[in-house]
Amino acid sequence: MALKGLAGKILRVNLTSGSITKEPTPDDVFAGYIGARGVGAYLLLKELKAHTDPLGPDNKLIFLTGPVEGTLAPGANKITVTFRSPLTGTYSFSLCGGHLAPEVKFAGYDGIIIEGRADRPVYLWIDDDRVSLKDASHLWGKLTHATEDAIRAELKDDAIRVACIGPAGEKLSRFACIQSDYHREFGRGGAGAVMGAKNLKAIAVRGTGSVEVADPEALEALTEKVYGILAANLKARARRYYGTPEMVDGTNGLGYWGTRNFSTGYFEEGHNINAANMKEKIFVGSMSCYACPIACGKVSLIRSGPYAGTMIEGPEFESTGLLGANCGVSDLEALVKAVEICDIYGLDTMSAGAVASLAMECYEKGIITKEDTDGLELNFGNGEALVALMEKIARREGIGDLFAEGAKRAAEKLGVPELAMQVKGQEFATYEPRGCKGMGLGYAISPKGAHHMIAPTMGPETAGDGSKRFEYKGKAALVRETQFLMAVVDSLSLCSSMRFALGLKEQIDLYCAVTGLALDEAGAMLIGEKITNLERLFNLREGFDRKDDYLPSRMLKEKMPTGPSQGHLVELDPMLDEYYDLMGWDHEGRPTENRLAELGLAELWREVR
Amino acid sequence: MNVLVTYPERCVGCRICEQWCSWKHEGQVNPTKSRIRVHRVHSKYLNIPVTCMQCAKSPCIAACREGALRKDSATGAVIVDEEKCIGCRRCVRACPYGAVAIDKDKRIVLICDLCGGEPQCVAHCREGAIEYVSLALADRGHRAAYVETVVATMAAETKDGIKATGEGGCQ
């Protein structure tokens, strides 16, 4: 079966032996799991041996695009990387926007599988069908932006797309990200550390080809239709105007914005770091990922003060929450500076913010003192100290060495595991579970730890007067549905911002026009369920089950003290029971034989377990 | 006659113009086959759309020794005669804007043909970064932008003047 929309080849690079091979893209796997995240989950489960050391040579980085990438489809610009996470030990994946994904397709590949470990720093140079490993000794230690610039200069082409790690990845910070196009990243789960452990500094890509589409006329008509929908949709327009920080006021206004290490869900100084204030004070322009009619990336410039001249793309909503509200920091300039440090050293801003807020709570409680912090006064709200701490973490200097290990490990070492707001070792996203129960369940059952995009239920939960967010009824079903939907969207590799305006129908229609396959919404949701189960199976094999689907005790036992969600807790267990039931999993969260057989996964599971 | 006007300060680098250009002309999405290209200067956060400016004294036509280039009398677009073009790239070098590309498969050059008077890049640019306007009025947008800069500069100078006086700078 030749599937349209695919480039037809997967690149496999073994860094240990230096071998580079091109394999035919497994069309049947793509047809069964759509692409990117789905195919990644399948390949990782199949190719990775149980209990592989995440930072050892046997871990893999499986970069995959979706079938709609490199076509006319709007918002088709995501590339995923699937790997075993050094932060959580679970299956993990992260998505990166920008311009890397179409470039990989144009170069003739649906994905790149990186295995092994190079004995010295290298970078991968993909120039259409000419692929080589190049020495990167001179790039080791360089910041991400400088690395991109150096590679473009060395290869004498300004249009080359680069994905690289910074010093944080080299030093194996467990939440190091892979940076691309200056400000787009494979953020969560520590893919940058895996790349660092493999001695792979960067991947540079140049593509001059194209992909074939099954039904060009249908694709063109659909694309025009999608442009129209996006132009008319209020949410998409808000995002276009303000970028992702458009969500600050809504989230804070309903009191489910993680503040001061999630000790509460309402930040009184939130208006200082909301979208309107950013628009007025720091935004100077927009940057778009490939093929996106929204262009949510906002360029910020600090014009005066100690950080004058700092220019970044962002801050995004999640960074604003975790480095801002969650650290009690309302100083916009310090926030921008902290994001810049994360970007150029290659750290996930979300985990970095969560770790900083943990450090601040420990400092205020006297668990760490000025002596431990080299004199930094790490009180909540101290923007200057936040920036200094970011530098320390990025360089693993002093106390930064401890916090570069992630919140869970750091808190355990300090003897206060309950202060780390995380699930399975992955730090919370910015939504406060006590103020939005579905997000709590979503964090708990997420295969990659507390991640907000596994089941982003906040939209329906806060619709109307917003009181639905406190209800438990129907939450398990909502989380399940949303989870399948997101598995499909991530596998299609469309940006999740499209989802605000587009129904699953439009997205699937794009997929069908490109591939020539017939798929309806029910069929797509079934694929979403299969992917969800594959991810569960990987974790099950690593020993994760119900005991790991928890939330920190603060969420379960301490009533939220302030704000519009005051007095609320999360009653997780009943939601969890209901969710497992709906999924056809047993009481411990293990998929039953029956369910696996119904989904057609029983044989695969027998083979890999 | 209409011409293309680009506004780099409005361009966000989505490259939707490139997509539609190659899609409409070549039936495929392929940036290297697009007659408009968006160049991103990462370090300066700039995106610059580069395409044919329909110069009056087209250096590309002057440089062509094969007589493969001519100006369309209706639209003013430079038209490439695919039979005559030998892909020597003299026009690529002659173009002051880097707007001429090479089709690596057909081995001939690609120059904006204004889509016969309905440029698809303009039709699909949501940012208003490319406009298709009458030659007589093509300078107006830039004049307005220049005036805006002058106004802003003058306003800032006045403000600084007041500030200086207020702080007793004259004493």
GROMACS .gro file of N, CA and C in nm, chain A residues 64 291 305 307-308 347 390 425 578 593 609:
model
   33
   64LEU      N    1   0.916   1.202   1.451
   64LEU     CA    2   0.820   1.166   1.348
   64LEU      C    3   0.731   1.283   1.309
  291ALA      N    4   0.301   2.752   0.792
  291ALA     CA    5   0.165   2.729   0.744
  291ALA      C    6   0.056   2.767   0.843
  305GLY      N    7   1.581   4.908   3.210
  305GLY     CA    8   1.609   4.832   3.332
  305GLY      C    9   1.728   4.738   3.314
  307TYR      N   10   1.755   4.435   3.245
  307TYR     CA   11   1.752   4.335   3.138
  307TYR      C   12   1.726   4.400   3.003
  308ALA      N   13   1.751   4.529   2.991
  308ALA     CA   14   1.724   4.601   2.867
  308ALA      C   15   1.792   4.532   2.749
  347LEU      N   16   1.644   2.467   2.840
  347LEU     CA   17   1.567   2.410   2.949
  347LEU      C   18   1.418   2.426   2.921
  390MET      N   19   1.780   3.067   3.774
  390MET     CA   20   1.773   3.005   3.640
  390MET      C   21   1.914   2.982   3.584
  425GLY      N   22   0.698   1.227   3.842
  425GLY     CA   23   0.823   1.300   3.826
  425GLY      C   24   0.814   1.417   3.729
  578GLU      N   25  -1.376   0.549   3.800
  578GLU     CA   26  -1.468   0.563   3.689
  578GLU      C   27  -1.394   0.565   3.554
  593GLU      N   28  -0.727  -0.804   2.925
  593GLU     CA   29  -0.702  -0.885   2.804
  593GLU      C   30  -0.812  -0.862   2.701
  609ARG      N   31   0.579  -0.774   2.589
  609ARG     CA   32   0.580  -0.764   2.736
  609ARG      C   33   0.695  -0.842   2.798
   0.00000   0.00000   0.00000
